[in-house]
């Protein structure tokens, strides 16, 4: 008889304990949907063989890294395969005549920031590269 009451008590208590230990049933687990701030571009330079750019490092605790983009001949391409974990990057341009570069920040949840201000680079053969003054943010 005591065993029967113990079994009934277990059947009644276990589900109640499990519900009490889970996350809030009305909201579920908390999901990060806040992207990092857009990086602040510091500069860019290079020549027909290599373009380098650098930016101020973000300070978000959940920052996974950065994505670097190049606009060449009107085509946008991400130039890194994995998030860049430094605040600088160098890559070989496909069309070195004029390259526009910008950076986004990405967090561990996959949230990506807006684009940094872009920098336009006139990369000429022989290293006479220069940044075009007044590089505009994309969409300007």
mmCIF file with all atom_site columns, C-alpha atoms in Angstrom:
data_model
loop_
_atom_site.group_PDB
_atom_site.id
_atom_site.type_symbol
_atom_site.label_atom_id
_atom_site.label_alt_id
_atom_site.label_comp_id
_atom_site.label_asym_id
_atom_site.label_entity_id
_atom_site.label_seq_id
_atom_site.pdbx_PDB_ins_code
_atom_site.Cartn_x
_atom_site.Cartn_y
_atom_site.Cartn_z
_atom_site.occupancy
_atom_site.B_iso_or_equiv
_atom_site.pdbx_formal_charge
_atom_site.auth_seq_id
_atom_site.auth_comp_id
_atom_site.auth_asym_id
_atom_site.auth_atom_id
_atom_site.pdbx_PDB_model_num
ATOM 1   C CA . UNK A 1 1   ? 0.000  0.000  0.000   1.00 0.00 ? 1   UNK A CA 1
ATOM 2   C CA . UNK A 1 2   ? 2.825  2.430  0.875   1.00 0.00 ? 2   UNK A CA 1
ATOM 3   C CA . UNK A 1 3   ? 4.522  1.576  -2.388  1.00 0.00 ? 3   UNK A CA 1
ATOM 4   C CA . UNK A 1 4   ? 1.389  2.476  -4.339  1.00 0.00 ? 4   UNK A CA 1
ATOM 5   C CA . UNK A 1 5   ? 1.192  5.919  -2.662  1.00 0.00 ? 5   UNK A CA 1
ATOM 6   C CA . UNK A 1 6   ? 4.878  6.511  -3.321  1.00 0.00 ? 6   UNK A CA 1
ATOM 7   C CA . UNK A 1 7   ? 4.404  5.671  -7.001  1.00 0.00 ? 7   UNK A CA 1
ATOM 8   C CA . UNK A 1 8   ? 1.432  8.041  -7.271  1.00 0.00 ? 8   UNK A CA 1
ATOM 9   C CA . UNK A 1 9   ? 3.400  10.781 -5.559  1.00 0.00 ? 9   UNK A CA 1
ATOM 10  C CA . UNK A 1 10  ? 6.288  10.293 -7.998  1.00 0.00 ? 10  UNK A CA 1
ATOM 11  C CA . UNK A 1 11  ? 3.957  10.391 -11.007 1.00 0.00 ? 11  UNK A CA 1
ATOM 12  C CA . UNK A 1 12  ? 2.502  13.680 -9.750  1.00 0.00 ? 12  UNK A CA 1
ATOM 13  C CA . UNK A 1 13  ? 5.750  15.364 -8.668  1.00 0.00 ? 13  UNK A CA 1
ATOM 14  C CA . UNK A 1 14  ? 8.186  14.558 -11.484 1.00 0.00 ? 14  UNK A CA 1
ATOM 15  C CA . UNK A 1 15  ? 6.330  16.521 -14.212 1.00 0.00 ? 15  UNK A CA 1
ATOM 16  C CA . UNK A 1 16  ? 5.865  19.458 -11.829 1.00 0.00 ? 16  UNK A CA 1
ATOM 17  C CA . UNK A 1 17  ? 9.574  19.477 -11.006 1.00 0.00 ? 17  UNK A CA 1
ATOM 18  C CA . UNK A 1 18  ? 10.561 19.290 -14.671 1.00 0.00 ? 18  UNK A CA 1
ATOM 19  C CA . UNK A 1 19  ? 8.328  22.230 -15.571 1.00 0.00 ? 19  UNK A CA 1
ATOM 20  C CA . UNK A 1 20  ? 9.733  24.236 -12.680 1.00 0.00 ? 20  UNK A CA 1
ATOM 21  C CA . UNK A 1 21  ? 13.314 23.650 -13.850 1.00 0.00 ? 21  UNK A CA 1
ATOM 22  C CA . UNK A 1 22  ? 12.826 24.539 -17.525 1.00 0.00 ? 22  UNK A CA 1
ATOM 23  C CA . UNK A 1 23  ? 12.992 27.971 -19.113 1.00 0.00 ? 23  UNK A CA 1
ATOM 24  C CA . UNK A 1 24  ? 9.986  30.257 -18.984 1.00 0.00 ? 24  UNK A CA 1
ATOM 25  C CA . UNK A 1 25  ? 7.273  28.445 -20.933 1.00 0.00 ? 25  UNK A CA 1
ATOM 26  C CA . UNK A 1 26  ? 5.786  31.704 -22.241 1.00 0.00 ? 26  UNK A CA 1
ATOM 27  C CA . UNK A 1 27  ? 8.968  33.200 -23.678 1.00 0.00 ? 27  UNK A CA 1
ATOM 28  C CA . UNK A 1 28  ? 11.239 30.204 -24.279 1.00 0.00 ? 28  UNK A CA 1
ATOM 29  C CA . UNK A 1 29  ? 15.009 30.529 -24.369 1.00 0.00 ? 29  UNK A CA 1
ATOM 30  C CA . UNK A 1 30  ? 16.492 33.990 -24.789 1.00 0.00 ? 30  UNK A CA 1
ATOM 31  C CA . UNK A 1 31  ? 17.825 34.459 -28.332 1.00 0.00 ? 31  UNK A CA 1
ATOM 32  C CA . UNK A 1 32  ? 20.382 37.156 -29.159 1.00 0.00 ? 32  UNK A CA 1
ATOM 33  C CA . UNK A 1 33  ? 19.101 39.241 -32.077 1.00 0.00 ? 33  UNK A CA 1
ATOM 34  C CA . UNK A 1 34  ? 21.179 42.370 -31.406 1.00 0.00 ? 34  UNK A CA 1
ATOM 35  C CA . UNK A 1 35  ? 23.949 42.905 -33.959 1.00 0.00 ? 35  UNK A CA 1
ATOM 36  C CA . UNK A 1 36  ? 27.271 44.500 -33.050 1.00 0.00 ? 36  UNK A CA 1
ATOM 37  C CA . UNK A 1 37  ? 27.875 48.154 -33.879 1.00 0.00 ? 37  UNK A CA 1
ATOM 38  C CA . UNK A 1 38  ? 29.193 48.913 -37.352 1.00 0.00 ? 38  UNK A CA 1
ATOM 39  C CA . UNK A 1 39  ? 32.999 49.141 -37.327 1.00 0.00 ? 39  UNK A CA 1
ATOM 40  C CA . UNK A 1 40  ? 34.640 52.537 -37.787 1.00 0.00 ? 40  UNK A CA 1
ATOM 41  C CA . UNK A 1 41  ? 36.961 52.454 -40.798 1.00 0.00 ? 41  UNK A CA 1
ATOM 42  C CA . UNK A 1 42  ? 40.362 54.044 -40.166 1.00 0.00 ? 42  UNK A CA 1
ATOM 43  C CA . UNK A 1 43  ? 42.064 53.701 -43.532 1.00 0.00 ? 43  UNK A CA 1
ATOM 44  C CA . UNK A 1 44  ? 42.978 51.670 -46.571 1.00 0.00 ? 44  UNK A CA 1
ATOM 45  C CA . UNK A 1 45  ? 45.894 51.432 -48.951 1.00 0.00 ? 45  UNK A CA 1
ATOM 46  C CA . UNK A 1 46  ? 47.748 49.191 -51.340 1.00 0.00 ? 46  UNK A CA 1
ATOM 47  C CA . UNK A 1 47  ? 48.565 48.617 -54.967 1.00 0.00 ? 47  UNK A CA 1
ATOM 48  C CA . UNK A 1 48  ? 47.520 46.353 -57.836 1.00 0.00 ? 48  UNK A CA 1
ATOM 49  C CA . UNK A 1 49  ? 48.771 43.261 -55.951 1.00 0.00 ? 49  UNK A CA 1
ATOM 50  C CA . UNK A 1 50  ? 47.445 43.833 -52.422 1.00 0.00 ? 50  UNK A CA 1
ATOM 51  C CA . UNK A 1 51  ? 44.899 46.040 -50.681 1.00 0.00 ? 51  UNK A CA 1
ATOM 52  C CA . UNK A 1 52  ? 45.101 46.564 -46.936 1.00 0.00 ? 52  UNK A CA 1
ATOM 53  C CA . UNK A 1 53  ? 42.481 48.140 -44.698 1.00 0.00 ? 53  UNK A CA 1
ATOM 54  C CA . UNK A 1 54  ? 42.186 48.770 -40.985 1.00 0.00 ? 54  UNK A CA 1
ATOM 55  C CA . UNK A 1 55  ? 39.452 49.852 -38.592 1.00 0.00 ? 55  UNK A CA 1
ATOM 56  C CA . UNK A 1 56  ? 38.811 50.523 -34.917 1.00 0.00 ? 56  UNK A CA 1
ATOM 57  C CA . UNK A 1 57  ? 38.255 47.306 -32.956 1.00 0.00 ? 57  UNK A CA 1
ATOM 58  C CA . UNK A 1 58  ? 34.731 46.716 -31.640 1.00 0.00 ? 58  UNK A CA 1
ATOM 59  C CA . UNK A 1 59  ? 34.309 46.097 -27.911 1.00 0.00 ? 59  UNK A CA 1
ATOM 60  C CA . UNK A 1 60  ? 31.211 43.844 -27.771 1.00 0.00 ? 60  UNK A CA 1
ATOM 61  C CA . UNK A 1 61  ? 31.724 40.827 -25.492 1.00 0.00 ? 61  UNK A CA 1
ATOM 62  C CA . UNK A 1 62  ? 30.129 38.438 -28.020 1.00 0.00 ? 62  UNK A CA 1
ATOM 63  C CA . UNK A 1 63  ? 32.101 39.665 -31.053 1.00 0.00 ? 63  UNK A CA 1
ATOM 64  C CA . UNK A 1 64  ? 33.150 36.750 -33.291 1.00 0.00 ? 64  UNK A CA 1
ATOM 65  C CA . UNK A 1 65  ? 35.017 38.923 -35.799 1.00 0.00 ? 65  UNK A CA 1
ATOM 66  C CA . UNK A 1 66  ? 34.592 40.905 -38.981 1.00 0.00 ? 66  UNK A CA 1
ATOM 67  C CA . UNK A 1 67  ? 33.660 40.389 -42.610 1.00 0.00 ? 67  UNK A CA 1
ATOM 68  C CA . UNK A 1 68  ? 35.566 42.355 -45.250 1.00 0.00 ? 68  UNK A CA 1
ATOM 69  C CA . UNK A 1 69  ? 33.919 43.290 -48.533 1.00 0.00 ? 69  UNK A CA 1
ATOM 70  C CA . UNK A 1 70  ? 35.297 44.666 -51.804 1.00 0.00 ? 70  UNK A CA 1
ATOM 71  C CA . UNK A 1 71  ? 33.308 46.321 -54.554 1.00 0.00 ? 71  UNK A CA 1
ATOM 72  C CA . UNK A 1 72  ? 35.148 45.884 -57.857 1.00 0.00 ? 72  UNK A CA 1
ATOM 73  C CA . UNK A 1 73  ? 33.570 46.741 -61.193 1.00 0.00 ? 73  UNK A CA 1
ATOM 74  C CA . UNK A 1 74  ? 30.200 47.130 -59.461 1.00 0.00 ? 74  UNK A CA 1
ATOM 75  C CA . UNK A 1 75  ? 30.327 43.588 -58.013 1.00 0.00 ? 75  UNK A CA 1
ATOM 76  C CA . UNK A 1 76  ? 30.343 43.124 -54.226 1.00 0.00 ? 76  UNK A CA 1
ATOM 77  C CA . UNK A 1 77  ? 32.294 40.175 -52.840 1.00 0.00 ? 77  UNK A CA 1
ATOM 78  C CA . UNK A 1 78  ? 33.188 39.062 -49.352 1.00 0.00 ? 78  UNK A CA 1
ATOM 79  C CA . UNK A 1 79  ? 36.948 38.591 -49.402 1.00 0.00 ? 79  UNK A CA 1
ATOM 80  C CA . UNK A 1 80  ? 37.389 36.544 -46.190 1.00 0.00 ? 80  UNK A CA 1
ATOM 81  C CA . UNK A 1 81  ? 36.214 32.956 -45.680 1.00 0.00 ? 81  UNK A CA 1
ATOM 82  C CA . UNK A 1 82  ? 36.099 32.981 -41.860 1.00 0.00 ? 82  UNK A CA 1
ATOM 83  C CA . UNK A 1 83  ? 35.473 35.959 -39.575 1.00 0.00 ? 83  UNK A CA 1
ATOM 84  C CA . UNK A 1 84  ? 38.589 38.131 -39.294 1.00 0.00 ? 84  UNK A CA 1
ATOM 85  C CA . UNK A 1 85  ? 39.652 38.323 -35.643 1.00 0.00 ? 85  UNK A CA 1
ATOM 86  C CA . UNK A 1 86  ? 42.030 41.286 -36.026 1.00 0.00 ? 86  UNK A CA 1
ATOM 87  C CA . UNK A 1 87  ? 41.157 44.875 -36.900 1.00 0.00 ? 87  UNK A CA 1
ATOM 88  C CA . UNK A 1 88  ? 43.077 44.829 -40.185 1.00 0.00 ? 88  UNK A CA 1
ATOM 89  C CA . UNK A 1 89  ? 43.060 42.710 -43.330 1.00 0.00 ? 89  UNK A CA 1
ATOM 90  C CA . UNK A 1 90  ? 44.961 42.393 -46.601 1.00 0.00 ? 90  UNK A CA 1
ATOM 91  C CA . UNK A 1 91  ? 43.709 40.787 -49.811 1.00 0.00 ? 91  UNK A CA 1
ATOM 92  C CA . UNK A 1 92  ? 44.498 40.602 -53.519 1.00 0.00 ? 92  UNK A CA 1
ATOM 93  C CA . UNK A 1 93  ? 42.088 42.655 -55.635 1.00 0.00 ? 93  UNK A CA 1
ATOM 94  C CA . UNK A 1 94  ? 40.494 41.096 -58.719 1.00 0.00 ? 94  UNK A CA 1
ATOM 95  C CA . UNK A 1 95  ? 40.115 44.464 -60.475 1.00 0.00 ? 95  UNK A CA 1
ATOM 96  C CA . UNK A 1 96  ? 42.758 46.784 -59.020 1.00 0.00 ? 96  UNK A CA 1
ATOM 97  C CA . UNK A 1 97  ? 41.863 49.905 -61.019 1.00 0.00 ? 97  UNK A CA 1
ATOM 98  C CA . UNK A 1 98  ? 39.421 51.133 -58.371 1.00 0.00 ? 98  UNK A CA 1
ATOM 99  C CA . UNK A 1 99  ? 38.315 49.194 -55.325 1.00 0.00 ? 99  UNK A CA 1
ATOM 100 C CA . UNK A 1 100 ? 35.805 50.203 -52.671 1.00 0.00 ? 100 UNK A CA 1
ATOM 101 C CA . UNK A 1 101 ? 36.173 48.373 -49.324 1.00 0.00 ? 101 UNK A CA 1
ATOM 102 C CA . UNK A 1 102 ? 34.058 48.159 -46.195 1.00 0.00 ? 102 UNK A CA 1
ATOM 103 C CA . UNK A 1 103 ? 33.733 46.006 -43.070 1.00 0.00 ? 103 UNK A CA 1
ATOM 104 C CA . UNK A 1 104 ? 30.910 44.531 -40.986 1.00 0.00 ? 104 UNK A CA 1
ATOM 105 C CA . UNK A 1 105 ? 31.108 43.046 -37.488 1.00 0.00 ? 105 UNK A CA 1
ATOM 106 C CA . UNK A 1 106 ? 29.558 39.674 -36.636 1.00 0.00 ? 106 UNK A CA 1
ATOM 107 C CA . UNK A 1 107 ? 28.753 38.142 -33.250 1.00 0.00 ? 107 UNK A CA 1
ATOM 108 C CA . UNK A 1 108 ? 28.686 34.521 -32.093 1.00 0.00 ? 108 UNK A CA 1
ATOM 109 C CA . UNK A 1 109 ? 24.919 34.319 -32.720 1.00 0.00 ? 109 UNK A CA 1
ATOM 110 C CA . UNK A 1 110 ? 25.432 35.224 -36.385 1.00 0.00 ? 110 UNK A CA 1
ATOM 111 C CA . UNK A 1 111 ? 24.086 38.786 -36.090 1.00 0.00 ? 111 UNK A CA 1
ATOM 112 C CA . UNK A 1 112 ? 25.877 41.091 -38.527 1.00 0.00 ? 112 UNK A CA 1
ATOM 113 C CA . UNK A 1 113 ? 26.264 44.849 -38.163 1.00 0.00 ? 113 UNK A CA 1
ATOM 114 C CA . UNK A 1 114 ? 25.618 47.411 -40.817 1.00 0.00 ? 114 UNK A CA 1
ATOM 115 C CA . UNK A 1 115 ? 28.474 48.383 -43.096 1.00 0.00 ? 115 UNK A CA 1
ATOM 116 C CA . UNK A 1 116 ? 31.272 50.653 -41.973 1.00 0.00 ? 116 UNK A CA 1
ATOM 117 C CA . UNK A 1 117 ? 31.993 53.735 -44.004 1.00 0.00 ? 117 UNK A CA 1
ATOM 118 C CA . UNK A 1 118 ? 33.576 52.564 -47.221 1.00 0.00 ? 118 UNK A CA 1
ATOM 119 C CA . UNK A 1 119 ? 36.966 53.604 -48.553 1.00 0.00 ? 119 UNK A CA 1
ATOM 120 C CA . UNK A 1 120 ? 37.670 53.936 -52.256 1.00 0.00 ? 120 UNK A CA 1
ATOM 121 C CA . UNK A 1 121 ? 41.129 52.990 -53.411 1.00 0.00 ? 121 UNK A CA 1
ATOM 122 C CA . UNK A 1 122 ? 42.746 53.813 -56.732 1.00 0.00 ? 122 UNK A CA 1
ATOM 123 C CA . UNK A 1 123 ? 45.287 51.008 -56.967 1.00 0.00 ? 123 UNK A CA 1
ATOM 124 C CA . UNK A 1 124 ? 47.771 51.660 -59.729 1.00 0.00 ? 124 UNK A CA 1
ATOM 125 C CA . UNK A 1 125 ? 50.621 49.398 -60.850 1.00 0.00 ? 125 UNK A CA 1
ATOM 126 C CA . UNK A 1 126 ? 53.964 50.031 -59.183 1.00 0.00 ? 126 UNK A CA 1
ATOM 127 C CA . UNK A 1 127 ? 52.638 50.942 -55.757 1.00 0.00 ? 127 UNK A CA 1
ATOM 128 C CA . UNK A 1 128 ? 51.315 54.435 -56.511 1.00 0.00 ? 128 UNK A CA 1
ATOM 129 C CA . UNK A 1 129 ? 48.118 53.666 -54.701 1.00 0.00 ? 129 UNK A CA 1
ATOM 130 C CA . UNK A 1 130 ? 46.143 56.287 -52.912 1.00 0.00 ? 130 UNK A CA 1
ATOM 131 C CA . UNK A 1 131 ? 42.900 56.487 -51.015 1.00 0.00 ? 131 UNK A CA 1
ATOM 132 C CA . UNK A 1 132 ? 40.347 58.625 -52.825 1.00 0.00 ? 132 UNK A CA 1
ATOM 133 C CA . UNK A 1 133 ? 39.513 61.565 -50.529 1.00 0.00 ? 133 UNK A CA 1
ATOM 134 C CA . UNK A 1 134 ? 35.958 61.663 -49.214 1.00 0.00 ? 134 UNK A CA 1
ATOM 135 C CA . UNK A 1 135 ? 35.247 57.940 -49.554 1.00 0.00 ? 135 UNK A CA 1
ATOM 136 C CA . UNK A 1 136 ? 31.506 57.556 -49.131 1.00 0.00 ? 136 UNK A CA 1
ATOM 137 C CA . UNK A 1 137 ? 29.447 55.119 -47.164 1.00 0.00 ? 137 UNK A CA 1
ATOM 138 C CA . UNK A 1 138 ? 27.615 52.612 -49.329 1.00 0.00 ? 138 UNK A CA 1
ATOM 139 C CA . UNK A 1 139 ? 24.352 53.949 -50.645 1.00 0.00 ? 139 UNK A CA 1
ATOM 140 C CA . UNK A 1 140 ? 25.491 57.585 -50.590 1.00 0.00 ? 140 UNK A CA 1
#
